[in-house]
Short mmCIF file of C-alpha atoms in Angstrom, two decimals:
data_model
loop_
_atom_site.label_atom_id
_atom_site.label_comp_id
_atom_site.label_asym_id
_atom_site.label_seq_id
_atom_site.Cartn_x
_atom_site.Cartn_y
_atom_site.Cartn_z
CA MET A 59 -19.13 135.02 15.68
CA LYS A 60 -18.94 134.84 11.94
CA LYS A 61 -16.08 133.05 10.20
CA LYS A 62 -12.76 134.69 10.71
CA PHE A 63 -12.92 137.68 8.44
CA THR A 64 -9.21 137.59 7.64
CA ARG A 65 -9.77 134.35 5.78
CA GLU A 66 -12.79 135.81 4.04
CA LEU A 67 -10.65 138.66 2.74
CA ALA A 68 -7.74 136.52 1.57
CA GLU A 69 -6.95 136.91 -2.11
CA SER A 70 -4.19 135.52 -4.30
CA SER A 71 -1.25 136.52 -2.10
CA LYS A 72 0.21 133.64 -0.08
CA THR A 73 2.39 135.79 2.14
CA ALA A 74 0.63 139.07 2.91
CA GLN A 75 -2.09 138.78 5.53
CA ASN A 76 -4.77 141.03 6.98
CA TYR A 77 -3.99 142.61 10.36
CA VAL A 78 -6.21 144.54 12.74
CA TYR A 79 -4.19 147.16 14.57
CA ASP A 80 -4.15 150.09 16.96
CA LEU A 81 -1.60 152.51 18.40
CA GLU A 82 -0.99 154.28 21.69
CA THR A 83 1.07 157.47 21.64
CA TYR A 84 2.48 159.16 24.73
CA GLN A 85 5.35 161.57 25.25
CA ASN A 86 7.66 158.81 26.41
CA MET A 87 6.09 155.62 25.04
CA PHE A 88 4.75 154.50 21.68
CA CYS A 89 3.25 151.09 21.05
CA ALA A 90 1.62 149.39 18.08
CA VAL A 91 -0.34 146.14 18.32
CA PHE A 92 -1.17 144.05 15.23
CA ASN A 93 -3.43 141.00 15.34
CA CYS A 94 -3.97 138.38 12.65
CA GLU A 95 -6.47 135.66 13.58
CA GLY A 96 -5.55 135.94 17.25
CA ARG A 97 -1.78 136.11 16.72
CA GLU A 98 -0.52 139.33 18.31
CA ILE A 99 2.58 141.26 17.34
CA VAL A 100 3.58 144.11 19.65
CA PHE A 101 6.05 146.90 18.91
CA GLU A 102 7.29 149.40 21.47
CA ILE A 103 9.42 152.51 21.25
CA SER A 104 10.49 153.98 24.59
CA ALA A 105 13.52 154.47 26.79
CA ARG A 106 13.43 150.77 27.73
CA LYS A 107 12.93 149.36 24.21
CA ASN A 108 13.30 150.52 20.62
CA ASP A 109 11.51 148.42 18.00
CA LEU A 110 11.93 151.00 15.23
CA GLU A 111 13.72 148.65 12.82
CA GLU A 112 11.30 145.84 13.57
CA ILE A 113 8.18 147.89 12.84
CA LEU A 114 9.71 149.29 9.64
CA ASP A 115 10.49 145.76 8.48
CA PHE A 116 7.01 144.52 9.38
CA TYR A 117 4.78 147.35 8.14
CA THR A 118 5.10 146.67 4.41
CA PRO A 119 2.69 145.54 1.66
CA GLU A 120 4.73 142.35 1.41
CA ASN A 121 3.60 141.40 4.94
CA ILE A 122 0.24 143.17 5.22
CA GLN A 123 -2.45 142.90 2.59
CA TYR A 124 -4.87 145.17 4.47
CA ALA A 125 -4.34 147.06 7.74
CA ILE A 126 -7.73 147.19 9.47
CA GLY A 127 -8.54 149.71 12.16
CA PHE A 128 -10.98 152.22 13.59
CA ASN A 129 -10.33 155.78 12.39
CA ASN A 130 -6.98 154.57 11.09
CA VAL A 131 -7.02 156.54 7.81
CA LYS A 132 -7.04 159.86 9.64
CA PHE A 133 -4.96 158.80 12.64
CA ASP A 134 -3.08 155.51 12.98
CA ALA A 135 -1.97 155.24 9.34
CA GLN A 136 -0.94 158.90 9.47
CA VAL A 137 1.34 158.16 12.42
CA LEU A 138 2.87 155.08 10.82
CA HIS A 139 3.50 156.98 7.60
CA HIS A 140 5.17 159.74 9.62
CA ILE A 141 7.45 157.14 11.20
CA TRP A 142 8.30 155.70 7.80
CA LYS A 143 9.02 159.15 6.30
CA ASN A 144 11.38 159.99 9.18
CA ARG A 145 12.99 156.56 9.39
CA GLU A 146 16.48 157.74 8.45
CA MET A 147 16.46 160.50 11.07
CA TYR A 148 15.01 158.16 13.70
CA LYS A 149 17.84 155.67 13.23
CA PHE A 150 20.18 158.14 14.93
CA MET A 151 17.80 158.96 17.79
CA MET A 152 17.16 157.29 21.12
CA GLY A 153 13.80 155.66 21.74
CA SER A 154 12.71 158.44 24.10
CA GLU A 155 13.52 161.07 21.45
CA ILE A 156 11.55 159.22 18.78
CA CYS A 157 8.55 159.02 21.11
CA ARG A 158 8.61 162.75 21.65
CA ASP A 159 8.73 163.48 17.91
CA ILE A 160 5.82 161.08 17.27
CA TYR A 161 3.87 162.68 20.11
CA ASP A 162 4.44 166.18 18.72
CA PHE A 163 3.23 165.01 15.30
CA VAL A 164 0.13 163.49 16.89
CA GLN A 165 -0.71 166.74 18.67
CA GLU A 166 -0.49 168.64 15.38
CA LEU A 167 -2.63 165.97 13.73
CA ILE A 168 -5.30 166.27 16.43
CA GLN A 169 -5.32 170.05 16.11
CA LYS A 170 -5.82 169.82 12.34
CA THR A 171 -8.63 167.31 12.81
CA ASN A 172 -10.38 169.45 15.42
CA ALA A 173 -10.10 172.44 13.08
CA GLY A 174 -11.73 170.47 10.27
CA GLU A 175 -8.55 170.41 8.18
CA PHE A 176 -7.34 167.51 6.07
CA PRO A 177 -4.69 165.24 7.60
CA PRO A 178 -1.15 165.72 6.26
CA TYR A 179 -1.06 162.51 4.22
CA ALA A 180 -3.63 161.47 1.64
CA GLU A 181 -4.62 157.81 1.69
CA TRP A 182 -2.79 157.09 -1.54
CA HIS A 183 0.48 158.00 0.24
CA PHE A 184 0.21 154.99 2.54
CA LYS A 185 2.48 152.04 1.90
CA VAL A 186 -0.09 149.55 3.23
CA PRO A 187 -3.76 149.56 2.04
CA GLN A 188 -6.16 150.48 4.82
CA ILE A 189 -9.66 149.31 5.79
CA ASP A 190 -11.18 151.90 8.11
CA LEU A 191 -14.29 150.65 9.94
CA PHE A 192 -14.97 154.18 11.21
CA LEU A 193 -15.23 155.62 7.70
CA MET A 194 -16.82 152.51 6.21
CA ASN A 195 -19.74 152.82 8.63
CA HIS A 196 -19.97 156.60 8.10
CA TYR A 197 -19.22 157.26 11.76
CA ASP A 198 -17.47 160.46 10.68
CA ASN A 199 -20.94 161.89 10.00
CA LYS A 200 -21.83 164.40 12.74
CA ASN A 201 -25.17 162.68 13.28
CA LYS A 202 -23.54 159.25 13.58
CA MET A 203 -20.26 160.19 15.27
CA THR A 204 -19.20 157.13 17.23
CA SER A 205 -16.19 156.22 19.35
CA LEU A 206 -14.53 152.84 19.63
CA LYS A 207 -15.67 152.71 23.28
CA TRP A 208 -19.29 153.02 22.19
CA VAL A 209 -18.74 150.25 19.66
CA GLU A 210 -17.22 148.05 22.37
CA PHE A 211 -20.29 148.65 24.51
CA SER A 212 -22.69 147.99 21.63
CA ILE A 213 -21.10 144.64 20.75
CA ASN A 214 -20.94 143.60 24.42
CA HIS A 215 -17.17 143.50 24.43
CA GLU A 216 -15.81 141.84 27.54
CA TRP A 217 -13.65 144.75 28.69
CA VAL A 218 -14.72 148.36 28.08
CA GLN A 219 -12.40 150.82 29.79
CA ASP A 220 -10.80 154.21 29.31
CA LEU A 221 -7.17 154.49 30.24
CA PRO A 222 -6.71 156.40 33.52
CA TYR A 223 -3.58 158.10 32.15
CA LYS A 224 -3.85 161.47 30.46
CA PHE A 225 -2.42 161.60 26.96
CA ASN A 226 -0.74 164.95 27.59
CA MET A 227 1.31 163.60 30.48
CA PRO A 228 4.34 161.26 30.34
CA LEU A 229 3.81 157.74 31.61
CA LYS A 230 5.60 156.14 34.51
CA ALA A 231 7.73 153.23 33.34
CA ASP A 232 5.79 150.76 35.47
CA THR A 233 2.59 151.58 33.54
CA PHE A 234 3.97 150.78 30.06
CA ASP A 235 2.81 147.18 30.12
CA GLU A 236 -0.66 148.21 31.31
CA VAL A 237 -0.99 150.57 28.34
CA ILE A 238 0.10 147.80 25.97
CA GLU A 239 -2.56 145.48 27.41
CA TYR A 240 -5.12 148.24 26.95
CA CYS A 241 -4.06 148.57 23.32
CA LYS A 242 -4.37 144.81 22.84
CA ASN A 243 -7.92 144.98 24.18
CA ASP A 244 -8.85 147.74 21.73
CA VAL A 245 -7.45 145.64 18.89
CA ALA A 246 -9.49 142.65 20.06
CA ALA A 247 -12.62 144.83 20.10
CA THR A 248 -11.86 146.21 16.64
CA ARG A 249 -11.33 142.68 15.40
CA ALA A 250 -14.72 141.60 16.77
CA PHE A 251 -16.38 144.62 15.17
CA ALA A 252 -14.69 143.87 11.85
CA ALA A 253 -16.21 140.40 11.95
CA GLU A 254 -19.62 142.03 12.34
CA CYS A 255 -18.85 144.21 9.30
CA ILE A 256 -17.58 141.42 7.06
CA ASP A 257 -20.40 141.73 4.50
CA LEU A 258 -19.85 145.47 4.22
CA ILE A 259 -16.10 144.98 3.89
CA LYS A 260 -16.54 142.43 1.13
CA LEU A 261 -18.96 144.73 -0.68
CA ARG A 262 -16.52 147.63 -0.53
CA LEU A 263 -13.64 145.48 -1.79
CA SER A 264 -15.82 144.24 -4.61
CA GLN A 265 -16.71 147.82 -5.54
CA GLN A 266 -13.03 148.77 -5.46
CA LYS A 267 -12.20 146.01 -7.93
CA GLN A 268 -14.98 147.18 -10.23
CA TYR A 269 -14.11 150.87 -9.87
CA PRO A 270 -10.39 151.04 -8.96
CA GLU A 271 -10.32 154.82 -9.31
CA LEU A 272 -12.58 155.08 -6.23
CA ASN A 273 -10.89 154.55 -2.86
#
């Protein structure tokens, strides 16, 4: 594997780092996994645990230079921005209630996407700059439409698996940890794919410096 791409992307900041991330959203469980050079940080919101304050403290430009994902501009970053926008309301809600609100937002987001509509938040709304490997590789093109599972298969990722739990059904509490491990695996796969895309990432960042008006 090429050199760790997070080091390749490092700029002047000595505190903010680059994290690869992914989310899982169910009616009664939300989790977010962030990975920086193999160091994992896991957040969970559910009836058994409520990491709302922790994720709000962590997901800031002071901590994260770039948030790297797969289809994150139109999905994951949308969800995190929704959480941030509703942070004051969420502080007075139980974990199970927050999960349900996030899930309802996600269903509306999916419906808009399927209808060809723009997501609710433009990229410039996001607190943390995003690197989206899905968009960067033009996988949103109908002729090149590609899922993360296909990418995992194409890079010979060690574990390629679809979760056996339907997204429109609540999870049993004893499956929460299994879903978190699944999310960790997707982050590991995204991280491996990002390493394969390091030259493209560096080119895009170079172009952004030269033409800052282009996202």
